[in-house]
CSV table of C-alpha atoms in Angstrom, one decimal:
chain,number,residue,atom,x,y,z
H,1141,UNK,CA,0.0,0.0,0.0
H,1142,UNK,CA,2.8,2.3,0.6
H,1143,UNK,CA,4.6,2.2,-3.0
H,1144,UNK,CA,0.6,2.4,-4.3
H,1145,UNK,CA,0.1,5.9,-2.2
H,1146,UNK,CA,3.2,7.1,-3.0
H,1147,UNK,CA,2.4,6.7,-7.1
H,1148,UNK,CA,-1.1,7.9,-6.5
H,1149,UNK,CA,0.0,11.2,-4.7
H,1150,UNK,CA,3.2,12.2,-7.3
H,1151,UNK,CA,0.7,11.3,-10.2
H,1152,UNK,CA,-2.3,13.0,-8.6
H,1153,UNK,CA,-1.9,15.6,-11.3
H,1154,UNK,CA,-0.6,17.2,-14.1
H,1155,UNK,CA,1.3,19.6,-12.4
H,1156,UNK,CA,2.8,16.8,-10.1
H,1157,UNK,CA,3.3,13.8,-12.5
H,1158,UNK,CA,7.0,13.1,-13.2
H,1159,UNK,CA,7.9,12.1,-16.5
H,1160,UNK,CA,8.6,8.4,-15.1
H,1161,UNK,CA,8.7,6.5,-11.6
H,1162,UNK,CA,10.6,3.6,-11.4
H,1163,UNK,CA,11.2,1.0,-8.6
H,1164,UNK,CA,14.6,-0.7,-7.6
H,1165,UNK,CA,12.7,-2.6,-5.3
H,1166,UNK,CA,11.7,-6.2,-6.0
H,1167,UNK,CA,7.4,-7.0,-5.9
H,1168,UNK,CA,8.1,-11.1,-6.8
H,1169,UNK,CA,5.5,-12.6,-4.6
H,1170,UNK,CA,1.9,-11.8,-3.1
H,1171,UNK,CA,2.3,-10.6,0.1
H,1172,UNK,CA,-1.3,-8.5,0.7
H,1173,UNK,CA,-4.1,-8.7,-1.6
H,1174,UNK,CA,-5.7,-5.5,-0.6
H,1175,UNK,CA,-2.0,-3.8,-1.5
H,1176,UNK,CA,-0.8,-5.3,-3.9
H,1177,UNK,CA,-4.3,-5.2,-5.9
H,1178,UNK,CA,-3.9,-1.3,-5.0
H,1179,UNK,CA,-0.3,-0.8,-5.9
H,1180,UNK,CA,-1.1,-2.5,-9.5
H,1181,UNK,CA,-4.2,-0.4,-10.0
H,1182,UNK,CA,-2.1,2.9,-8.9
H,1183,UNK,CA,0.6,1.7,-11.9
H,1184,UNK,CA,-1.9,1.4,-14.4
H,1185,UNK,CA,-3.3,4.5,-14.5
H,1186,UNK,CA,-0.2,6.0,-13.6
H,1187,UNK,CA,1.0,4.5,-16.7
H,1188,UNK,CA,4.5,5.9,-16.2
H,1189,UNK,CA,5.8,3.5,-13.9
H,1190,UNK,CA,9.1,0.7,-14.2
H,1191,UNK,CA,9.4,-2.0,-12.1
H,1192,UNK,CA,12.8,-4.4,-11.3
H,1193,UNK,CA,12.8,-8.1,-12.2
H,1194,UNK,CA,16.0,-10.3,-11.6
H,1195,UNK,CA,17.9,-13.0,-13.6
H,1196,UNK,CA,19.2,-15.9,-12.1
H,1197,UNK,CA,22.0,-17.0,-14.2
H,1198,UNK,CA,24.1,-20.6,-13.6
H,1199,UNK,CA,26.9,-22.1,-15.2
H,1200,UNK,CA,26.5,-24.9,-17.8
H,1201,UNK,CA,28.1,-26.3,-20.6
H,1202,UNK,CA,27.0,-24.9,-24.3
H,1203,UNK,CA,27.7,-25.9,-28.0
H,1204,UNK,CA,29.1,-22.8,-30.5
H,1205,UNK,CA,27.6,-23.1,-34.0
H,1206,UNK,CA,30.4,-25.2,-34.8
H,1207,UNK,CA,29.8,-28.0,-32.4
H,1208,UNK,CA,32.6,-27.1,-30.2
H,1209,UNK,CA,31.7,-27.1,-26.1
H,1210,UNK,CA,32.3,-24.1,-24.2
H,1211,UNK,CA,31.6,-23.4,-20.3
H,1212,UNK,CA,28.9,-20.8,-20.2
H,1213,UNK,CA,28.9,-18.9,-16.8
H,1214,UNK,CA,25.4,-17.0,-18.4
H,1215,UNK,CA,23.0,-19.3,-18.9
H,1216,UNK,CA,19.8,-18.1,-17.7
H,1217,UNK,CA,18.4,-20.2,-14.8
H,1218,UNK,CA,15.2,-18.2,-14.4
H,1219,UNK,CA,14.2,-14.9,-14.5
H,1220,UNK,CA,12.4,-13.4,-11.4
H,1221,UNK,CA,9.4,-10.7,-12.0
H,1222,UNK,CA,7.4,-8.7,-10.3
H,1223,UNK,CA,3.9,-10.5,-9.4
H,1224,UNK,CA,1.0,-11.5,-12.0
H,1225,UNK,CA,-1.2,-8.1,-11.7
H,1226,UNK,CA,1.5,-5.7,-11.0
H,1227,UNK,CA,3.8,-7.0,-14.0
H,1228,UNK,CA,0.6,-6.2,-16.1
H,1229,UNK,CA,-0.2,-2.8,-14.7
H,1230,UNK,CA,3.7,-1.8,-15.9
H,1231,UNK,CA,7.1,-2.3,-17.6
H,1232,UNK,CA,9.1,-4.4,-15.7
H,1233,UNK,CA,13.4,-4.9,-16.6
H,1234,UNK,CA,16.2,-6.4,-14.7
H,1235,UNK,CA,18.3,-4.6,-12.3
H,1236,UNK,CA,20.9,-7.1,-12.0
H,1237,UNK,CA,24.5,-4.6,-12.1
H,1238,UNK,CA,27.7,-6.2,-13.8
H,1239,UNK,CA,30.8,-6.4,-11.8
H,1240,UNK,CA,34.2,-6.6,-12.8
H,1241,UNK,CA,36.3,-9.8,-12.1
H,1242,UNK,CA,37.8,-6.9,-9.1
H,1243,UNK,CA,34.1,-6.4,-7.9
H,1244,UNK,CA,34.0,-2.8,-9.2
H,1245,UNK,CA,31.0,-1.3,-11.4
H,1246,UNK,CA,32.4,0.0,-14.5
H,1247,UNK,CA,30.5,-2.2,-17.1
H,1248,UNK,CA,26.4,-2.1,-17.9
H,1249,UNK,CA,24.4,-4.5,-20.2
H,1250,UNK,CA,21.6,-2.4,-21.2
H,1251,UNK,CA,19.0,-5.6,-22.8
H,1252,UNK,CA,19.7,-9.7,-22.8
H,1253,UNK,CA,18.5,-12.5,-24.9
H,1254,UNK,CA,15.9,-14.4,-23.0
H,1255,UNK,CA,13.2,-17.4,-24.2
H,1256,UNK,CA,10.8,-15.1,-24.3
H,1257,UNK,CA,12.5,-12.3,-25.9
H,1258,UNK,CA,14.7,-8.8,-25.5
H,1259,UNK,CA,14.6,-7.6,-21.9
H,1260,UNK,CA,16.1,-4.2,-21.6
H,1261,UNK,CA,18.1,-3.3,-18.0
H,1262,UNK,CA,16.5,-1.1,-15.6
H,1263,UNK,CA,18.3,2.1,-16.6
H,1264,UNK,CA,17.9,1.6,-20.1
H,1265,UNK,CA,14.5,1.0,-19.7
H,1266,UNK,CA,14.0,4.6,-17.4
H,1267,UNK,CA,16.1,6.2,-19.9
H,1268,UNK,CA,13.6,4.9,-23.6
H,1269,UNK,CA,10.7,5.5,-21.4
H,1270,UNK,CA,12.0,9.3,-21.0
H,1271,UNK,CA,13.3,10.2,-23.8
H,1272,UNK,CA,9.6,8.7,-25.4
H,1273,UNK,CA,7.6,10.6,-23.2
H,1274,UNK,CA,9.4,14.0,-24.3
H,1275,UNK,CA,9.9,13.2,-27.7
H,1276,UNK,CA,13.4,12.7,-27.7
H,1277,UNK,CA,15.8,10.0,-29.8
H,1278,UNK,CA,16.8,6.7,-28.3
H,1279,UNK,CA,20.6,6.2,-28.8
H,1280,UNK,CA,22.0,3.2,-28.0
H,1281,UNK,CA,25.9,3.3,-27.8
H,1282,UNK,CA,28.6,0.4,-29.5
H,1283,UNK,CA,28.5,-2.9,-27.4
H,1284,UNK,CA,30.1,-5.9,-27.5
H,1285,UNK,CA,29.0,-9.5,-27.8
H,1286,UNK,CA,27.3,-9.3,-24.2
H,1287,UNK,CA,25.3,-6.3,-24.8
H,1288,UNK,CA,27.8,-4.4,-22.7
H,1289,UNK,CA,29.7,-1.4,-22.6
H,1290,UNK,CA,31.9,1.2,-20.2
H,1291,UNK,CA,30.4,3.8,-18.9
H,1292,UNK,CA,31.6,6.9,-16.7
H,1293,UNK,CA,30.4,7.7,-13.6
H,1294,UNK,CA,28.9,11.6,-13.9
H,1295,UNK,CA,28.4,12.0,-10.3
H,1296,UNK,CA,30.0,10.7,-6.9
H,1297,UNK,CA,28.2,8.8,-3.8
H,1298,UNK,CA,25.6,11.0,-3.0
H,1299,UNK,CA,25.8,13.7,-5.5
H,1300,UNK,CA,22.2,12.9,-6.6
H,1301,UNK,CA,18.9,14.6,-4.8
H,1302,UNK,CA,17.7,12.1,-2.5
H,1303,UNK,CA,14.2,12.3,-0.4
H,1304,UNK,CA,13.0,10.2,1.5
H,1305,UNK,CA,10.0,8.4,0.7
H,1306,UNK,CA,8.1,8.7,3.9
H,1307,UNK,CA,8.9,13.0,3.9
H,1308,UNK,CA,6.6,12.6,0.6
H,1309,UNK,CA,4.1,10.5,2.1
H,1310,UNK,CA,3.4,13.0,4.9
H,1311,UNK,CA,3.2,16.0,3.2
H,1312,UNK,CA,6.6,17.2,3.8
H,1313,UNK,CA,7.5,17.9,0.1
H,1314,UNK,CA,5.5,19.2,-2.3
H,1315,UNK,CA,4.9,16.9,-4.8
H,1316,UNK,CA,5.4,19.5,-7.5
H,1317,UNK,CA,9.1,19.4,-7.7
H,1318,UNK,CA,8.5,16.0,-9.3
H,1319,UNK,CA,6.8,16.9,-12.2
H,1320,UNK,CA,8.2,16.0,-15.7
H,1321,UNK,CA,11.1,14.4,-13.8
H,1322,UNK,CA,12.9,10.9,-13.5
H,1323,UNK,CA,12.2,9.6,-9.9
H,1324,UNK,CA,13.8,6.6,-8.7
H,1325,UNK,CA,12.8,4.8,-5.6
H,1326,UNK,CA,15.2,2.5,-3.9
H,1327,UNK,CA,16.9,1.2,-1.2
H,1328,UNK,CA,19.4,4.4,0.6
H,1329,UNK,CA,20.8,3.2,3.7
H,1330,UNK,CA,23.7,0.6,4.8
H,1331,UNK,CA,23.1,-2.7,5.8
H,1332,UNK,CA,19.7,-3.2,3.0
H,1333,UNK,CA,22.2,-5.3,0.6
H,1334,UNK,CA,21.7,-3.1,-2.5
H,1335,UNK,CA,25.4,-1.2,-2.1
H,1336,UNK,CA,28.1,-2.1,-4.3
H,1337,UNK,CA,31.8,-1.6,-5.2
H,1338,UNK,CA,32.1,1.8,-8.2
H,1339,UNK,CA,35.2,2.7,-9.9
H,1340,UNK,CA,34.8,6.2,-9.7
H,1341,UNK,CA,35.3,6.3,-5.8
H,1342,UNK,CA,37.6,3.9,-4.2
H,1343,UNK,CA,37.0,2.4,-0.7
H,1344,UNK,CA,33.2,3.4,-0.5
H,1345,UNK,CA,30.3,1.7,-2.1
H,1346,UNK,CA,27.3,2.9,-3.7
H,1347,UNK,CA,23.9,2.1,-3.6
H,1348,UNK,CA,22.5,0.5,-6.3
H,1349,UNK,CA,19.6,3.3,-7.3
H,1350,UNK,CA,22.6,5.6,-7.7
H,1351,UNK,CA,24.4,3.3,-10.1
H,1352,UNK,CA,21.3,3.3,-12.1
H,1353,UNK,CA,21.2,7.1,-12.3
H,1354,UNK,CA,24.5,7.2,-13.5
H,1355,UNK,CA,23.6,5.1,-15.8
H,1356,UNK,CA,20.5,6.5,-16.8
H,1357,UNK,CA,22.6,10.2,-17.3
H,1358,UNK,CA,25.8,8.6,-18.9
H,1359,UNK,CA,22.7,7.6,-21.5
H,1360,UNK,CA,21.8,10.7,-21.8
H,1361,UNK,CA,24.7,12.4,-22.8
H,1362,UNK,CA,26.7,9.6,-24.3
H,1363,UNK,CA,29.4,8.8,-21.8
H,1364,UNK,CA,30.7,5.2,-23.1
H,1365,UNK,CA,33.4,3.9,-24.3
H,1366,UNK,CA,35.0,0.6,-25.8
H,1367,UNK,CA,38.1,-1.2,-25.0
H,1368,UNK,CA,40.2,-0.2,-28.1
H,1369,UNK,CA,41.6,-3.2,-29.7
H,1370,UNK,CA,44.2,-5.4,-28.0
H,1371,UNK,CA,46.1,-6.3,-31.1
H,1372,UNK,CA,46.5,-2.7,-32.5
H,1373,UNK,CA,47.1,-1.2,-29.1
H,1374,UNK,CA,50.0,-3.7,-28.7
H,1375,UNK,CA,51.7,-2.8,-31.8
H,1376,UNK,CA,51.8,1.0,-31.2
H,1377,UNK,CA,53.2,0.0,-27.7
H,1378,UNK,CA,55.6,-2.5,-29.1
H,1379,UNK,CA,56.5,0.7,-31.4
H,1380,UNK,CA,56.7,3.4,-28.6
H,1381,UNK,CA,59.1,0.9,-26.6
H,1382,UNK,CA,61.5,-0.3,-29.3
H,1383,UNK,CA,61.8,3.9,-29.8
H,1384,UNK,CA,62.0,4.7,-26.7
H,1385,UNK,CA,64.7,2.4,-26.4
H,1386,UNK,CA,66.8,3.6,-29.2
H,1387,UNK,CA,66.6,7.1,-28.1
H,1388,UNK,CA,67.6,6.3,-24.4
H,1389,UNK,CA,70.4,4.2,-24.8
H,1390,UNK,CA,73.0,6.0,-25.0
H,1391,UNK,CA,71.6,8.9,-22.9
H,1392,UNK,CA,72.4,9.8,-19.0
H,1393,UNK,CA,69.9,8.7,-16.5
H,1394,UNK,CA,68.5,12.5,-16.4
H,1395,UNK,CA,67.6,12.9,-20.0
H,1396,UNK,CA,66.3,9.2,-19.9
H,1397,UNK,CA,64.2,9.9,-17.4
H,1398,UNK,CA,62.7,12.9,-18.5
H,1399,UNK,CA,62.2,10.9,-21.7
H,1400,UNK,CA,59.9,8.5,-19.5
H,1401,UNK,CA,58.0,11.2,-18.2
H,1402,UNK,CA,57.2,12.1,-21.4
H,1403,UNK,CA,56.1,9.3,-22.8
H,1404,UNK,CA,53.8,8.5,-20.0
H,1405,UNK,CA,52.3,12.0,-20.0
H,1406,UNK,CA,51.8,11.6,-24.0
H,1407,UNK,CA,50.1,7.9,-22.9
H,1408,UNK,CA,47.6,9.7,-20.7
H,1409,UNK,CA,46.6,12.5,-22.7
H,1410,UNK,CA,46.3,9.7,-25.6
H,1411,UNK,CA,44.5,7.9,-23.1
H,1412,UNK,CA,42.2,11.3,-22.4
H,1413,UNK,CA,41.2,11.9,-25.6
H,1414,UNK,CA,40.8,7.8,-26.9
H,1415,UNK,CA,38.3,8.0,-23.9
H,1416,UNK,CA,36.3,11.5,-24.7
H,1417,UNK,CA,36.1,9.5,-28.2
H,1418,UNK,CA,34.2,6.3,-27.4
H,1419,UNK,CA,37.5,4.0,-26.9
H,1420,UNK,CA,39.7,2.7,-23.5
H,1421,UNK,CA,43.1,1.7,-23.6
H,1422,UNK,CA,45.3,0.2,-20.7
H,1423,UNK,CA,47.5,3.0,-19.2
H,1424,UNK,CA,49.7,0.4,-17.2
H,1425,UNK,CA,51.8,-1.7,-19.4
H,1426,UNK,CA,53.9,0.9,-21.8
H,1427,UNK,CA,55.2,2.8,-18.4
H,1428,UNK,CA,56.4,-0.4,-17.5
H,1429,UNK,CA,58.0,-1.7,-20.5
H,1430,UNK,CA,59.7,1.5,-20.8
């Protein structure tokens, strides 16, 4: 009942509706039929609303085209949605985040390949819904087999406007500043299990509503990027080295390391603008060569 209330008083009105409302909150099973019947009505004629599902993926053993086996770490197991009524009363898409082998966020896959069909990713799903409802163009950026791609981080933890749901309940905030907004309801305090591990701030972690705003904005303006390819990148290393080499062999250690500095300042700036352009490249392994 509280979710319904709290769609039914931001979308009392035209001058209150925001432009979507979406849930990082997981409605799987039945709990009350008096609320849950409510909260599904409130959806539907909201009709602005985005609710989580999750998939369960396992590991199992797969066949490529060409008959050769392959250990699949993706295979869907099953996919978990929101229940019967309230999954047709809205759009429902899967939260699920994508962590590095290092546990950091720096990775989203924006839709997956499931029996039933395309299922877009939470953020991607806030972010079609928007740009539709103001009349904007979908762009979707490069990704690679997985449906994946890099994204940067456009603001720290707890740069976003956050309000708590029960100050809007009571009449604290005027629904008004909601209107033709993106409002994103989730869990905000330590100790729920929805905070994770984000490359843009080291030894703090971020809760997973805010991972899907940054999501949702790096959408918006474009902010992805590609890991340039291994092969070429290699080369022009292999290049820069054997140069670098040449020039500094016969030099004193003061003009050879001035040389270095060099080269890894020209790597980073490369590095700046290869980013700015769509494309990542590792900034480790020429400074060490060299």
């Amino acid at each position: 009942s509280l979710p319904a209330e709290l769609v039914e008083k931001l979308c009392s009105s035209d001058d209150t509706k925001p432009s979507v409302i979406a849930f990082d909150v997981m409605y799987i099973g039945d709990k009350d039929a008096q609320g849950d019947a409510r909260f599904a009505k409130a959806c539907k004629d909201a009709g602005n609303v985005i609710l989580a599902a999750n998939i369960v993926y396992k590991t199992s053993v797969d066949r490529y085209s060409d008959g050769v086996t392959f250990v699949n770490n993706r295979s869907i197991d099953q996919i978990e949605v929101p229940y019967s009524a309230l999954a047709d009363a809205g759009t429902y898409a899967f939260a699920n985040t994508v962590q590095d082998k290092d546990g950091y966020i720096r990775q989203t896959q924006l839709f997956v390949d499931t029996p039933d069909g395309t299922m877009d990713s939470f953020a991607y799903a806030v972010y079609k819904a928007y740009q539709n409802k103001n009349g904007r163009a979908i762009e979707t950026p490069q990704l690679d087999s997985l449906n994946q791609t890099e994204f940067t981080f456009s603001g720290n933890i707890e740069d976003y406007e956050d309000i708590s749901m029960s100050d809007v309940l009571q009449g604290n905030i005027d629904p008004r500043v909601f209107k033709d907004c993106i409002v994103l309801v989730g869990a905000y305090a330590p100790g729920m299990m929805d905070s994770y591990n984000v490359a843009i701030e080291k030894g703090s972690q971020m809760y997973g509503v805010e991972v899907h705003a940054n999501i949702i904005e790096a959408l918006m303006e474009g902010k992805f990027s590609q890991p340039a390819g291994s092969v070429l990148t290699g080369l022009i290393f292999a290049c820069i080295a054997v140069l670098f080499y040449l020039w500094i062999r016969k030099k004193n250690i003061i003009i050879s390391v001035i040389s270095l500095i060099v080269v890894i300042a020209g790597e980073i700036g490369a590095g700046v603008l290869l980013r700015n352009n769509g494309w990542t490249i590792s900034l480790i392994y020429l400074p060490i060569v060299c």
